Structures are given as C-alpha cells and as structure tokens.
XYZ file of C-alpha atoms in Angstrom:
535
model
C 12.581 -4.890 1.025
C 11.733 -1.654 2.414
C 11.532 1.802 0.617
C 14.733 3.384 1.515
C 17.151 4.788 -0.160
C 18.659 1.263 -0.195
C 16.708 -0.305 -2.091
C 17.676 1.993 -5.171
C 20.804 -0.037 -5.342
C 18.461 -3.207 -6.019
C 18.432 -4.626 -9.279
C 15.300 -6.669 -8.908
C 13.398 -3.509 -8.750
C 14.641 -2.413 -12.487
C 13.593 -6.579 -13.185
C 9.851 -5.733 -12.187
C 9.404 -2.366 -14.489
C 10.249 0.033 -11.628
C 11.744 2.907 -13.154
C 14.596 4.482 -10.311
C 15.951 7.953 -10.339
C 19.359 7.786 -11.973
C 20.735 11.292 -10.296
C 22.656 10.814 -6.678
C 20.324 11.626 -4.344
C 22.329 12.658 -1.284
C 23.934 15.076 -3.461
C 20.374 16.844 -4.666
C 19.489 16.652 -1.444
C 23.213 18.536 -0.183
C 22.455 21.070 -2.976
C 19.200 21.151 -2.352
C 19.868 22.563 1.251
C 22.742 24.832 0.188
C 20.908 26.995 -2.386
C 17.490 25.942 -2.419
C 14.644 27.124 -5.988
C 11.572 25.321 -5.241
C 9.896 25.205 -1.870
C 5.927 23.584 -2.099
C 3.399 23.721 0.265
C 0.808 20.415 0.953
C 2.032 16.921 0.408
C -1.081 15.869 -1.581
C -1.084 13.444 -3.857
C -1.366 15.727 -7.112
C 1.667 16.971 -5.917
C 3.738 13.905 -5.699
C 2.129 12.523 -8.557
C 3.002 15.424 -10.871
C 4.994 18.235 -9.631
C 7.441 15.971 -8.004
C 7.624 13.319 -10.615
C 7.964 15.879 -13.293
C 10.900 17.189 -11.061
C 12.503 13.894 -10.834
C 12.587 14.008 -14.556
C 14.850 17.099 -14.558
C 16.964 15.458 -11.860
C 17.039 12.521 -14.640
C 18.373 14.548 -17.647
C 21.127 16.170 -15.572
C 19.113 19.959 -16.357
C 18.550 20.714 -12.430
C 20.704 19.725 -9.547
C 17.971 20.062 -6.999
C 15.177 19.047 -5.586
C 11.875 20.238 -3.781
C 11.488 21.185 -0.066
C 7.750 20.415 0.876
C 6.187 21.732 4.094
C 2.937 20.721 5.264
C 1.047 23.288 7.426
C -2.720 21.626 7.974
C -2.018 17.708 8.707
C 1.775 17.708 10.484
C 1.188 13.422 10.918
C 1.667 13.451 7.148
C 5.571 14.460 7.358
C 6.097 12.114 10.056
C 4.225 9.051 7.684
C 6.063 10.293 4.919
C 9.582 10.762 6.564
C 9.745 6.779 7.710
C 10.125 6.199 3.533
C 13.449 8.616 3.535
C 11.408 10.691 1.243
C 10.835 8.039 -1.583
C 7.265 7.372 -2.499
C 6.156 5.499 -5.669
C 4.445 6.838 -8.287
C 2.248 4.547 -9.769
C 0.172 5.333 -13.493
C -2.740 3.659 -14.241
C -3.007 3.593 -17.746
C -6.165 3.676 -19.768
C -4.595 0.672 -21.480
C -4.235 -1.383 -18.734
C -0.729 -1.270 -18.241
C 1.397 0.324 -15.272
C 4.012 2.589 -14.549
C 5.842 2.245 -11.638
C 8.214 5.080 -10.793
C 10.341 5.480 -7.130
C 10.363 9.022 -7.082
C 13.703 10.845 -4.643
C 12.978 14.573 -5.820
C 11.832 15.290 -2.212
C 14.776 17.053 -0.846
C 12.933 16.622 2.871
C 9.490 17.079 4.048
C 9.270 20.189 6.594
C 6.254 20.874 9.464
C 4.858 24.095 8.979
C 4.583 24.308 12.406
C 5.483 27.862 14.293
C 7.985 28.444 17.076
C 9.469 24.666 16.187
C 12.776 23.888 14.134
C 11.483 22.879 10.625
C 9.792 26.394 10.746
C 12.760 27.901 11.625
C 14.446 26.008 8.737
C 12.027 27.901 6.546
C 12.627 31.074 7.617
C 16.139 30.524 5.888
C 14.441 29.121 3.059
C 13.147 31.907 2.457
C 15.625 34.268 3.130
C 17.859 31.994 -0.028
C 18.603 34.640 -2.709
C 18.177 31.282 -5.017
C 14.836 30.587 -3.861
C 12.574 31.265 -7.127
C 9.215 30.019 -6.372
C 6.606 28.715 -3.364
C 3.786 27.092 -4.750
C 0.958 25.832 -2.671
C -1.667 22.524 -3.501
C -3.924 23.573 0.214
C -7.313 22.819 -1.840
C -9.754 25.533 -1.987
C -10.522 25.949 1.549
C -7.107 26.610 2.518
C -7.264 30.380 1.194
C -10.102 30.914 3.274
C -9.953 33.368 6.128
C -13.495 33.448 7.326
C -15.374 30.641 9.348
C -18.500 29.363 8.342
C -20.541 32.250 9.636
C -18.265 34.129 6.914
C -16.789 35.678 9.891
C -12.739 36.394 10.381
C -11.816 33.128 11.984
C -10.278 32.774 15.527
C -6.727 31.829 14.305
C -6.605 34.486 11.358
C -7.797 37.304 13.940
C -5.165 36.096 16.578
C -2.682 36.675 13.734
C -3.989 39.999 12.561
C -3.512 41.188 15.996
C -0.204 39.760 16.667
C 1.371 39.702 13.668
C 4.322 37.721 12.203
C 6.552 36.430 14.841
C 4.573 33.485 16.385
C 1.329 33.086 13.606
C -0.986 29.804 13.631
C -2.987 30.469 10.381
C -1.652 28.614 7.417
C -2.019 31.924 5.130
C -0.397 34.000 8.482
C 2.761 31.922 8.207
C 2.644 31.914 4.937
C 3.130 35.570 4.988
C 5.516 35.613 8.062
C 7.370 33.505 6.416
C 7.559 36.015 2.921
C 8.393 38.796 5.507
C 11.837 36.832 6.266
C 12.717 37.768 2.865
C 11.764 41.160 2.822
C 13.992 41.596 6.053
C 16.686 39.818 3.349
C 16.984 42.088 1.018
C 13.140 43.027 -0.251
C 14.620 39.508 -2.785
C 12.030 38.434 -5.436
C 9.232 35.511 -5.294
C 6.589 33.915 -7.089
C 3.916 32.456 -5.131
C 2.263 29.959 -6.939
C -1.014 28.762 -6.142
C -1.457 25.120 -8.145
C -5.061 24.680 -6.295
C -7.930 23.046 -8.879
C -9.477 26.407 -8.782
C -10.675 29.452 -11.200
C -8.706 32.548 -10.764
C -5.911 30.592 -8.085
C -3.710 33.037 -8.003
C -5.715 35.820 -7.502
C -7.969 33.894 -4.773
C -4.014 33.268 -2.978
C -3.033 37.537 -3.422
C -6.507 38.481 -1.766
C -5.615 36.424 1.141
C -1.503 37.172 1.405
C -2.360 40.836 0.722
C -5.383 41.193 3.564
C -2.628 40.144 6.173
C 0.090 42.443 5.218
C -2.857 45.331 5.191
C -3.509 44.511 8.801
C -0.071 44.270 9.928
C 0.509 47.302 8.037
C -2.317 48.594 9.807
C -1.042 47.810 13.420
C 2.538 49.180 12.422
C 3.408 45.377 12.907
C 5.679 44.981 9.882
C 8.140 47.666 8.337
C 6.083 50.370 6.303
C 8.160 49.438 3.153
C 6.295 45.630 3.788
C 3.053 46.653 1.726
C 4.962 48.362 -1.106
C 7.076 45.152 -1.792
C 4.341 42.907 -1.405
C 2.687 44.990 -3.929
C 5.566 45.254 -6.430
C 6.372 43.247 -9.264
C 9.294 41.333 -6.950
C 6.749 39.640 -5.777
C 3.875 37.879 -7.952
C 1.017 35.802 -8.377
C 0.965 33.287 -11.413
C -2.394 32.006 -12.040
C -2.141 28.386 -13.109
C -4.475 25.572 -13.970
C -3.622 22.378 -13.231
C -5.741 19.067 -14.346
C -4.681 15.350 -13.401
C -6.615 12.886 -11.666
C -5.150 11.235 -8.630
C -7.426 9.140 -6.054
C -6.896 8.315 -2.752
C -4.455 5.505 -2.482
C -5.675 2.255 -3.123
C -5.292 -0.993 -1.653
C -5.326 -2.883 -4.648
C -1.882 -0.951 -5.891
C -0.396 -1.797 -2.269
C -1.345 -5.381 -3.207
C 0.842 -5.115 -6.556
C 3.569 -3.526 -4.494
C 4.102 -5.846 -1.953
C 3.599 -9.032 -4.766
C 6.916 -7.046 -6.004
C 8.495 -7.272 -2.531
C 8.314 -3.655 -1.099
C 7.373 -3.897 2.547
C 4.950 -1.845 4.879
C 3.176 -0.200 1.887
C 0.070 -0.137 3.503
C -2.362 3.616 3.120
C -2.270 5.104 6.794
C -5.208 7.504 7.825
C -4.356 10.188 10.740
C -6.034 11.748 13.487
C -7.326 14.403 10.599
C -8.723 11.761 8.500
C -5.961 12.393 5.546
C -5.097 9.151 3.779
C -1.573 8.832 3.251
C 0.709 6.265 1.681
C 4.412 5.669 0.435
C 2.567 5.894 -3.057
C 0.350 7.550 -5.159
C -2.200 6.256 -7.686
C -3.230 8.622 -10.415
C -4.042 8.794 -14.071
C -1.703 9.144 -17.081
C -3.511 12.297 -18.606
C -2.169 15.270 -16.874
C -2.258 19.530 -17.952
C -0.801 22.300 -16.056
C -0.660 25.686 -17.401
C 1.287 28.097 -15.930
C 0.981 31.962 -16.060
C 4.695 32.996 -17.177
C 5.665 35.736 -14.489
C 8.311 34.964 -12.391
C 10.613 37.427 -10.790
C 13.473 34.909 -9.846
C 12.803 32.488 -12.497
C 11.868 28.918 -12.105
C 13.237 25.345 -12.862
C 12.927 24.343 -16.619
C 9.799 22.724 -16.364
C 8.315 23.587 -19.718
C 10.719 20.499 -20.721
C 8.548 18.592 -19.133
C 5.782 19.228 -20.565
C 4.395 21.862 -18.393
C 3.033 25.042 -20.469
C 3.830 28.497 -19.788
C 1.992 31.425 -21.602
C -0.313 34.608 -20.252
C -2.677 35.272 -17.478
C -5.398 35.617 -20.414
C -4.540 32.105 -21.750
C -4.855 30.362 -18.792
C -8.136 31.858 -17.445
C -9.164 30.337 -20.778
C -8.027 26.834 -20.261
C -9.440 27.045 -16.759
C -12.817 28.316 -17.355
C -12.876 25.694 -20.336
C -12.278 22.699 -17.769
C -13.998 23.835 -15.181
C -17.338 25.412 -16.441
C -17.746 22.965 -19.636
C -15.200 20.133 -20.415
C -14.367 18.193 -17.558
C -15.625 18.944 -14.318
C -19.523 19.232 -14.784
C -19.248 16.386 -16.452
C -17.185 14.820 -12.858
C -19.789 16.748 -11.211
C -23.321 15.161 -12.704
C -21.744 11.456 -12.653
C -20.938 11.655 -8.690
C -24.706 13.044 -7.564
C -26.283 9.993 -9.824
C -23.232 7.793 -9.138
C -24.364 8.277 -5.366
C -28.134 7.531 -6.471
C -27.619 4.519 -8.258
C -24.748 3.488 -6.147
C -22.026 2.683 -7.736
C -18.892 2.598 -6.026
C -16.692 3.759 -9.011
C -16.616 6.722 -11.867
C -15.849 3.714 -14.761
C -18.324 1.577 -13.843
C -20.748 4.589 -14.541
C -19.317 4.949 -17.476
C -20.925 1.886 -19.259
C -24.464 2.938 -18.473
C -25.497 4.365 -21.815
C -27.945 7.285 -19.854
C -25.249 8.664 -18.246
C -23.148 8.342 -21.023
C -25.791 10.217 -23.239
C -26.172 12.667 -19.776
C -22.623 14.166 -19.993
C -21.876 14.104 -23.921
C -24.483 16.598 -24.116
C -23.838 18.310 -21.176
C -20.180 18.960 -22.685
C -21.213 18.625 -26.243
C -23.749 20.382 -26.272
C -24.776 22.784 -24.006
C -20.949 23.402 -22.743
C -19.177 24.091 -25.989
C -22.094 26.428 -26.678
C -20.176 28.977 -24.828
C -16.760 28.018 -24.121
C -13.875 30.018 -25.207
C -11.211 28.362 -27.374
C -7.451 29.038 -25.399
C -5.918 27.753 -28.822
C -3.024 26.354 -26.767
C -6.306 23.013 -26.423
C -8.665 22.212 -28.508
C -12.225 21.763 -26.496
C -13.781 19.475 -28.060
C -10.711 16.956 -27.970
C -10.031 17.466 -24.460
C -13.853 16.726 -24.143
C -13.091 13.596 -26.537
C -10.462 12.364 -24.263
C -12.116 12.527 -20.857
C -15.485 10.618 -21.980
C -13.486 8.284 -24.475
C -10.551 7.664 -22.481
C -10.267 9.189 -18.846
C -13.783 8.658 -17.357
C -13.591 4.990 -18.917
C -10.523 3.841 -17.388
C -11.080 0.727 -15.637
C -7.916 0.716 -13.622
C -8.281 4.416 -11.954
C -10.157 3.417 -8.415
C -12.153 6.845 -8.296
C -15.275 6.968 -6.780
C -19.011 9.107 -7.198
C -18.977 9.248 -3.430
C -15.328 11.342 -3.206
C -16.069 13.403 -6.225
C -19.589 14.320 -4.452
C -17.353 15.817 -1.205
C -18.603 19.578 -1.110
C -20.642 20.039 -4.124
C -22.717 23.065 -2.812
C -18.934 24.734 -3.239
C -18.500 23.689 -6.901
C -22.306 24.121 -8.253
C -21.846 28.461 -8.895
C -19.179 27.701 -11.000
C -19.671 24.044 -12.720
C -22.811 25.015 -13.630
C -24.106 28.504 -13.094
C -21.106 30.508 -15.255
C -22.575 28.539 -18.283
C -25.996 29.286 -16.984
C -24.938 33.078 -16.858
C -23.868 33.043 -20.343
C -26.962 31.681 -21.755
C -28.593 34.844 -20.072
C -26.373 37.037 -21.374
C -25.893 35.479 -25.063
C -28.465 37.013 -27.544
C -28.529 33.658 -29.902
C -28.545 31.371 -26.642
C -31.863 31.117 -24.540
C -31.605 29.725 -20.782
C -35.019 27.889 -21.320
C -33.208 25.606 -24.025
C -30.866 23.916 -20.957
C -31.903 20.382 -20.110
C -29.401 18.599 -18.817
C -27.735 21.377 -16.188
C -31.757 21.418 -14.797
C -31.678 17.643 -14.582
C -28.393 17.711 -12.862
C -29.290 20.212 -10.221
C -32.587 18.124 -9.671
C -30.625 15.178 -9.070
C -28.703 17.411 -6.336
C -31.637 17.900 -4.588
C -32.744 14.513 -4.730
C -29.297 13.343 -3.982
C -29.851 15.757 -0.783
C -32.731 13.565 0.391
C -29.899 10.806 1.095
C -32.459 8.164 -0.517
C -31.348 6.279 -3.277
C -33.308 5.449 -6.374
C -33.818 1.931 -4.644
C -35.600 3.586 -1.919
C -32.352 3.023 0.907
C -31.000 5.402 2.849
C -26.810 6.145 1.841
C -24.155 8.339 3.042
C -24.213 11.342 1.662
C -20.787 12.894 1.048
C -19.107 15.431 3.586
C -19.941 19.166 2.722
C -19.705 22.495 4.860
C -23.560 23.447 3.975
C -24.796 20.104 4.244
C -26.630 20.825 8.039
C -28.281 24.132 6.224
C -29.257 22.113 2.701
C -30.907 18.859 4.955
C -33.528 21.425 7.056
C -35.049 21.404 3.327
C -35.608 18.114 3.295
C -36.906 16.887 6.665
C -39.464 14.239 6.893
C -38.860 13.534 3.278
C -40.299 10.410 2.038
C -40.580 8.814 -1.827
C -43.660 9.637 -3.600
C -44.680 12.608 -1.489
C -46.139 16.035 -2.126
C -43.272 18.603 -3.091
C -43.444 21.913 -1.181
C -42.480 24.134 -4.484
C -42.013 27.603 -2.354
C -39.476 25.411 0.223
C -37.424 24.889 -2.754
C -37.788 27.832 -4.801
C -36.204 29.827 -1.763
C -33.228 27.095 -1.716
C -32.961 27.930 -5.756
C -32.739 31.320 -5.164
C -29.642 31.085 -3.169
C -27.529 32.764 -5.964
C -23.885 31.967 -3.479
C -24.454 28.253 -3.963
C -25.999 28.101 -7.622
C -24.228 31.178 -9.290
C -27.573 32.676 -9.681
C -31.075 32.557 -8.766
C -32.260 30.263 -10.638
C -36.102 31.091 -9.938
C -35.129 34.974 -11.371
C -33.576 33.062 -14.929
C -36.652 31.415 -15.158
C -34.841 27.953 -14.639
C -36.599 27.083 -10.863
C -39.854 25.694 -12.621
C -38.084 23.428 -14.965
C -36.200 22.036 -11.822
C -38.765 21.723 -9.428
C -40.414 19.625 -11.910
C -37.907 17.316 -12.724
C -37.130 16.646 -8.835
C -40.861 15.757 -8.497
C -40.504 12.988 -10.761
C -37.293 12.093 -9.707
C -39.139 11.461 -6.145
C -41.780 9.821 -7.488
C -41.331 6.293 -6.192
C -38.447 3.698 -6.363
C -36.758 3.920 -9.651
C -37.923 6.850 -10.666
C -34.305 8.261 -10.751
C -33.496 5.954 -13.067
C -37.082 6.742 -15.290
C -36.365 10.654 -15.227
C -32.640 10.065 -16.577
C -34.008 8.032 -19.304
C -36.454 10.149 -20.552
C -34.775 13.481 -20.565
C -31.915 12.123 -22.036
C -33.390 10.593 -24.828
C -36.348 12.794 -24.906
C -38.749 10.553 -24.255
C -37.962 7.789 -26.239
C-alpha cells in the first residue's frame, strides 16, 4: 500500500505495531488553514522526528485542533518529495533495547516553498498576518543564520536584499523578515521566533541576524519607521532553546522493514542539493528540548509532552552542559578517530575499550570539572546515559564520517570553552588536560586524510577544509613535523576558541600528533597509551 491518507483506514497497519493518528486529519488540516499557531521553518529530520511527532500527540489527546505549517526555504525539491506522501511520513524509534516504534505521523498541516514572488510564499504572507499565529520556529542548522560568505564578507543575496528590501527578498533570513513585516503591516500583532538550531545562544545568534536587516531597511527608509521599534519590543521575541535528539540520515535498512510491512515506494531520495530525504525518519528514543518561556502570543501545550519550559538562564545552562562537556565532545572525539580507524558506525566504536576509556574521561573527568549544574538535569546522568545507553545503541545507523561534517566549526566551542575555564579557574590548571590535547591531535592527523592503516579516506565536507589541507601538503607517515607550520594553525583562536600556543597547550599537542604520525598504527599506539597512561 502506499502512504496516503488511505492507508490510515487500514487495519493491517495497527496488526504490524504501527501506531496511526486517531484525530481527523482533514479537519486539522481545515483548522489548521483557518486560524493557523505554529508555522516551522526546515523539514529536517529532527523536526519530523520530534517537533512534529510530539505535535501529533496533542492532536491525539484532543488538547490542540491543529497542526503545523512547514516551509522550506534552502532545498524547495524537499516539499515536492515530501508532498507525493500527502504529508504523512513515519516516524520510526530505534530503541536502545532493540525494539521499534513505528508511528505514521499527519500533524503536517501542508508543506509550503519558501520561495519569493510564487504562491506558497504568498500563502505565508497570510500566515503571518493570522492574529492566531503564536510562534515560527526555525531547524536551518547553524549556517543558515549566517549573512557573510566565506571571506566573512556580506554575501551577494543578503546585500541584494539590504538594498531592496522586503517586497521581492532571496535570502532565507531576508524573507524571513519580509515575511514578519506582513504582520507589522497587520496590526504591529505579537510573535515568537524560535530558533530550535543545535546551537549555543540560538536565539540570540537568530535576533542578530533578523535585527541587522530591519537596521538596513530602516536605514534606506525601506520599511515604516515604527518597523525597528516593534521588532525591538517585547511583541516580538527570541526564546533561546536547546534541543538534543539524535536522528541520522534515513536508512535503508528501516525502508527494508517498511516495505516487509507492505508500504510502497519508501525508498530515501537525494536532490540536486545533496539533501537526503525520505517518507520516514530514523532517530533515537532519548530526546531533550528546553525551551526559554517567553512568548507573546502563547504557544501550543507542549510542556505535556514532555517539552520543558523555564528561563533564559536555565537553558544557557543545559546548553553549555551538552555542548561544552556531556555529549557533544564526546560525539566530537569518536568521529575524528572513528574516521582514523574506520569504522563506519558510532556503536561499533563504542566496544573498543580505548575509546571507551577516551570519552569517560573526557566527560568524567575533565568536563564535569567545570560544568554548571541547570538543576532541571543532572550532568553526570545525562553523561551516564549517552556512554551507557545512547552511544551504544546498536540499532541507531549513525556514522564517525557524518558527525566529522564541519568540525573546524564545532572545535571553539566543544572544546576550547572548557579549555577557557581551566585558564580562568584558580584550582584548575590547563597543563592537567590530556584528553582535549589528544583529541585535537587526532584532528590534525585526521586532517592528513591518512588512516592509521596508512590508506588514504575521505575526509568529511567542511567550509575550512581547502585552508586546513595547505598545512599538510606532501604529508607522508613517519616524517619530520614542521612544529612552527602548526603552531601558527594552533594559534588560530576563531577555530580552536583560543590560541592554544598562548595557554601553553600547543607543545603538548604538537607532540602527541608526532607520534600519532609515526608510522602505521601509531594512532592506535598513542590512544592506548594516553588513555591508560602508559600501561
């Protein structure tokens, strides 16, 4: 059978464990349109694997009568893959355990191109115009709030759209903001844009960008004066949130168990962008998100689901504690060895006992040194549960090699904010950190795009990656390391957080990559050793 809104009527699903949404759908969908609360931005899979499933929950226990309007504004094929599926997609849980939740998920009202000048965008012009429209929240990944090209210069599109201002923009963040003028126009009505991006300090990354392009239209006397001062009340706000749930690309083994059940044309599609997409998602049963409680318009119940809302304070907390200590360091150091030692998935690393030993006291003990407790989770358990139970998982297909994608973006804050407070702690010394050294030795080695068997792999797609090779050229196993080369790579303070030769870290570093190059398996050697110290 196919995944249309037909096949909800099918009892053989129910039979097989699918779990099917128990609301009418065509009437969400006619409320939905009439008064619409919740319009999101990217069709990602964290999206439909949480937000929307969580949503479909609501729809479940009669406590909303609508659904979520999604645009997508960077990969338009996306839509037109997910439209052929009248909006259903399956929501699949791989649990630790080993068993499986299968879920057809219908909370998508309808899937919108963020496209301007075309129909769906004017559709969301009237979106946002709704007086019941309470919040747009945005998964874009990190790059998306970026207005600057890789020479850190304004980009083409976003300097087109400074200069010509809302009516016909072509940056994602310019229609974004067009798109918030439309309800200025309305009435000045409130909004809470919510960025849900696996970043520190998300919503204050998504104001800086919003509020540079009402500046320059302000500026240009493109928008009405009163534009700036209601963009800069408290109608309209930025929630910081933290959101944590893993969710791979969609695998082919999950397609396999889909069809055996007798859903049809399941199979992951890749588009002229290179985004996988598929009428499914794939993702882990663990999942946080902790939202900053400031909403103008309010918001749909979800703190029934689960979902946590409490202060801007609180959350920085939670976020800081993932990302700089308890989780994604630890994600960080298993991809660049993963990638040495090739493995082709995160669990599989997971039963080698150096790596193992590598990340407990990476988290144990040199992250918890200097985390701060947010009270609403406890560190060291949510550091129990991702060695112990999320990294282990057999049945989530996540791999070193997609975890590795841009890891000169993630190393200032993975690892230098802990390095930072080691400087500035008076009962901490810097010289006392072995495993961050190790890990950013294994960067550079992983940089050489030699594995510790002496073969030549792929490294992962990154924006610096042209800049970081030139330090590596003619690099071969076993030979002499140029120290000063390197030290002015470690001193590049955007990429590591700091300099690292100024801390007094670059020694330590250099060191370790020179025995990590030693010869084949010497990757493998180094790990050991430092690890166990020497035993």
């Amino acid at each position: 059978m196919k995944l249309t809104q037909q096949c909800l009527n099918d009892s053989s699903l129910k039979d097989k464990g699918y779990v099917l949404p128990t609301y009418n759908v065509d009437e969400m969908k006619e409320e939905t349109v009439k008064a619409p609360t919740w319009l999101h931005l990217g069709a990602g899979n964290i999206f439909r694997a949480f937000l929307a499933s969580n949503m479909q929950q609501l729809l479940n226990e009669k406590k909303v009568d609508k659904g979520i309007l999604v645009a997508e504004g960077f990969d338009l094929e996306i839509v037109d893959c997910l439209k052929k599926y009248e909006n259903l997609f399956v929501n699949v849980t791989l649990k630790e355990n080993g068993t499986v939740d299968k879920e057809i998920v219908a909370s998508v009202a309808d899937y919108l191109k963020m496209d301007g000048g075309s129909a769906d965008f004017e559709r969301l012009k009237t979106v946002f115009r709704a007086p019941s429209l309470q919040m747009v929240s945005l998964t874009i990944t990190e790059k998306g709030y970026s207005l600057t090209d890789r020479n850190n210069e304004i980009s083409e599109a976003v300097f087109s759209d400074f200069e010509n201002g809302p009516e016909k923009p072509v940056s994602y963040i310019g229609k974004l903001v067009a798109l918030v003028y439309e309800r200025f126009k309305a009435g000045q009505l409130p909004l809470a844009l919510v960025s849900m991006d696996n970043m520190a300090h998300n919503g204050e990354k998504l104001a800086e960008s919003v509020l540079r392009f009402v500046t320059e239209w302000d500026q240009r006397k493109l928008v009405s004066p009163e534009f700036i001062t209601y963009m800069n009340s408290d109608k309209v706000t930025f929630p910081w949130t933290m959101i944590d749930k893993i969710t791979p690309r969609p695998d082919t083994s999950v397609e396999k168990m889909l069809v055996e059940d007798g859903l049809e044309d399941m199979q992951p599609m890749q588009t002229t962008n290179h985004s996988y997409v598929a009428p499914y998602v794939n993702g882990e049963e663990t999942q946080y998100l902790i939202i900053e409680d400031s909403f103008p318009n309010g918001h749909p119940p979800l703190e029934e689901t689960g979902i946590l809302f409490t202060d801007r304070k609180t959350v920085n907390q939670v976020e800081t504690m993932k990302v700089t200590t308890c989780l994604n360091p630890l994600h960080t150091a298993l991809a660049i060895f993963g990638c040495l030692f090739g493995y082709s998935s995160i669990h599989e690393e997971m039963k080698d006992d150096d790596l193992v030993t590598l990340i407990k006291k990476l988290g144990y003990d040199e992250g918890l040194a200097v985390v701060t407790d947010p009270k609403i989770i406890e560190p060291k358990q949510f550091i129990d549960e991702v060695i112990e139970v999320r990294l282990p998982n057999p049945f989530m297909p996540d791999t070193p090699q997609r975890i590795a994608t841009d890891t000169s973006q993630k190393l200032s804050v993975r690892f230098g904010e802990t390095i930072k407070s080691y400087v500035n702690k008076n009962d901490l010394e810097v010289s006392d950190l072995e495993m961050i050294p190790l890990i950013i030795a294994g960067w550079l080695r992983y940089l050489t795009g030699i594995d510790d068997k002496g073969n030549l792999f792929e490294i992962s797609p990154d924006p610096l990656l042209p800049e970081l090779q030139k330090y590596f050229v003619d690099f071969s196993l076993g030979d002499k390391i140029d120290a000063t080369r390197l030290e002015s790579l470690l001193r590049k303070s955007d990429i590591f957080g700091v300099d690292l030769v100024s801390v007094g870290l670059s020694d330590k570093i250099i060191a370790l990559f020179e025995q990590l190059s030693r010869k084949k398996g010497a990757v493998s050697q180094t790990l050991h050793q430092t690890v166990t110290g020497g035993k």
